[in-house]
């Protein structure tokens, strides 16, 4: 399953061409709506202070706190839950989700009890993989932020 946004579609098309598996696009994998922060550089400083305030609220259990002009964590949960509990998804031998940074940080935070202790600690680099396995209370992270084959750091 892929976000319909260009970068995610390009990634999922590469995977599809290598595996022969079809791509299913879904709005459920769109990036978290950052609202007023969308398109702003971290160097803008002050607007991102609002993100930090909201992130801390989310980590403190206040999932209904929205990003300024954007989504709350509870809205992200409502968007992702139907996808993660889709019968086709649950019974598949494996499913690859292709999406975006804040979305996947939120997914791990919301549905994986063995996640990092902070939302930001669940950040995955672009093109990297995290493998999840189902369990009674959600999903378990089995591998985190694994680079693609042939990826070199440095």
Coordinates of C-alpha atoms in Angstrom, one line a residue:
X1 CA 0.0 0.0 0.0
X2 CA 1.3 3.4 -0.8
X3 CA 0.5 7.0 -0.2
X4 CA -0.7 8.6 -3.4
X5 CA 1.8 11.5 -3.1
X6 CA 4.5 11.5 -5.7
X7 CA 7.6 10.5 -3.8
X8 CA 5.8 7.5 -2.2
X9 CA 4.3 6.5 -5.5
X10 CA 7.8 6.6 -7.1
X11 CA 9.2 4.4 -4.4
X12 CA 6.3 1.9 -4.6
X13 CA 6.6 1.8 -8.4
X14 CA 10.3 0.8 -8.0
X15 CA 9.4 -2.0 -5.5
X16 CA 6.5 -3.1 -7.8
X17 CA 8.8 -3.3 -10.8
X18 CA 11.3 -5.4 -8.9
X19 CA 8.8 -7.8 -7.3
X20 CA 5.9 -7.8 -9.7
X21 CA 3.5 -7.1 -6.9
X22 CA 0.7 -4.6 -7.5
X23 CA 0.6 -1.2 -5.8
X24 CA -2.6 -0.1 -4.0
X25 CA -2.7 3.7 -3.2
X26 CA -4.6 4.9 -0.2
X27 CA -5.2 8.3 1.3
X28 CA -4.8 6.6 4.7
X29 CA -1.0 6.7 4.1
X30 CA -0.8 10.5 3.4
X31 CA 1.6 12.4 5.5
X32 CA 0.3 13.8 8.8
X33 CA -1.3 17.2 8.0
X34 CA 1.3 19.6 9.4
X35 CA -1.1 22.5 8.8
X36 CA 0.7 25.9 9.2
X37 CA 4.1 24.1 9.4
X38 CA 3.8 22.4 6.0
X39 CA 6.6 23.5 3.7
X40 CA 8.4 25.4 6.5
X41 CA 12.1 24.8 7.0
X42 CA 13.4 23.8 10.4
X43 CA 15.6 26.9 10.2
X44 CA 12.4 29.0 10.4
X45 CA 12.7 28.3 14.1
X46 CA 9.6 29.8 15.8
X47 CA 6.9 27.9 13.9
X48 CA 8.6 24.6 14.8
X49 CA 8.4 25.5 18.5
X50 CA 4.6 24.8 18.1
X51 CA 5.5 21.4 16.7
X52 CA 7.6 20.6 19.7
X53 CA 4.8 21.7 22.1
X54 CA 2.3 19.5 20.3
X55 CA 4.7 16.6 20.1
X56 CA 5.3 16.8 23.9
X57 CA 1.5 16.9 24.4
X58 CA 1.1 13.8 22.3
X59 CA 3.9 12.0 24.2
X60 CA 2.1 13.0 27.4
X61 CA -1.1 11.4 26.3
X62 CA -3.0 14.4 24.9
X63 CA -3.7 12.9 21.4
X64 CA -6.5 15.3 20.7
X65 CA -4.1 18.3 20.5
X66 CA -3.8 19.3 16.9
X67 CA -0.8 20.7 15.1
X68 CA -1.6 24.4 14.3
X69 CA -4.0 24.2 11.4
X70 CA -3.3 20.5 11.0
X71 CA -4.2 17.0 12.4
X72 CA -4.2 15.7 15.9
X73 CA -2.7 12.3 16.8
X74 CA -6.1 10.9 17.4
X75 CA -7.1 11.9 13.9
X76 CA -4.1 10.0 12.6
X77 CA -5.1 7.0 14.7
X78 CA -8.6 7.1 13.2
X79 CA -7.1 7.3 9.7
X80 CA -4.6 4.4 10.1
X81 CA -6.6 2.0 12.2
X82 CA -9.0 0.8 9.4
X83 CA -6.0 0.2 7.2
X84 CA -4.1 -1.9 9.8
X85 CA -7.3 -3.9 10.6
X86 CA -8.3 -4.4 6.9
X87 CA -9.0 -8.2 6.5
X88 CA -7.0 -8.3 3.3
X89 CA -4.1 -6.6 5.2
X90 CA -4.4 -8.9 8.3
X91 CA -4.3 -12.1 6.3
X92 CA -1.6 -11.3 3.8
X93 CA 1.8 -13.0 4.1
X94 CA 3.4 -9.6 4.1
X95 CA 2.5 -6.0 3.3
X96 CA 4.8 -3.1 2.4
X97 CA 3.5 0.3 3.4
X98 CA 5.1 3.3 1.6
X99 CA 4.5 6.6 3.2
X100 CA 6.1 9.5 5.0
X101 CA 8.2 10.4 8.0
X102 CA 5.8 11.9 10.6
X103 CA 3.1 9.4 9.5
X104 CA 5.4 6.4 10.3
X105 CA 6.7 8.0 13.5
X106 CA 3.0 8.3 14.5
X107 CA 2.1 4.8 13.4
X108 CA 4.9 3.2 15.5
X109 CA 4.0 5.5 18.5
X110 CA 0.3 4.6 18.3
X111 CA 0.3 0.9 17.5
X112 CA 3.7 -0.6 18.7
X113 CA 4.1 -1.0 22.4
X114 CA 7.9 -1.7 22.0
X115 CA 8.4 1.7 20.2
X116 CA 11.0 4.3 21.2
X117 CA 10.2 6.3 24.3
X118 CA 9.7 9.5 22.3
X119 CA 7.8 10.2 19.1
X120 CA 10.9 11.6 17.4
X121 CA 12.8 8.4 18.5
X122 CA 10.7 6.5 15.9
X123 CA 12.1 8.6 13.0
X124 CA 13.0 6.5 10.0
X125 CA 15.4 7.6 7.3
X126 CA 14.0 7.8 3.7
X127 CA 14.0 4.5 1.9
X128 CA 14.7 2.5 5.1
X129 CA 12.5 -0.4 6.3
X130 CA 10.9 -1.3 9.6
X131 CA 9.4 -4.7 10.0
X132 CA 6.4 -5.2 12.2
X133 CA 4.7 -8.4 13.4
X134 CA 1.1 -8.5 14.6
X135 CA 0.4 -9.2 18.3
X136 CA -2.7 -9.0 20.5
X137 CA -2.3 -5.3 21.5
X138 CA -1.2 -4.0 18.1
X139 CA 2.1 -4.6 16.4
X140 CA 5.6 -5.4 17.5
X141 CA 8.7 -3.8 15.9
X142 CA 11.0 -6.6 14.8
X143 CA 13.5 -4.6 12.8
X144 CA 13.8 -0.8 12.8
X145 CA 15.2 1.7 10.2
X146 CA 17.0 -0.9 8.2
X147 CA 18.8 0.6 5.2
X148 CA 18.0 -0.7 1.7
X149 CA 20.5 -3.2 0.1
X150 CA 23.5 -1.4 -1.3
X151 CA 23.0 1.7 0.9
X152 CA 26.2 3.2 2.1
X153 CA 26.5 5.7 5.0
X154 CA 29.1 8.3 5.3

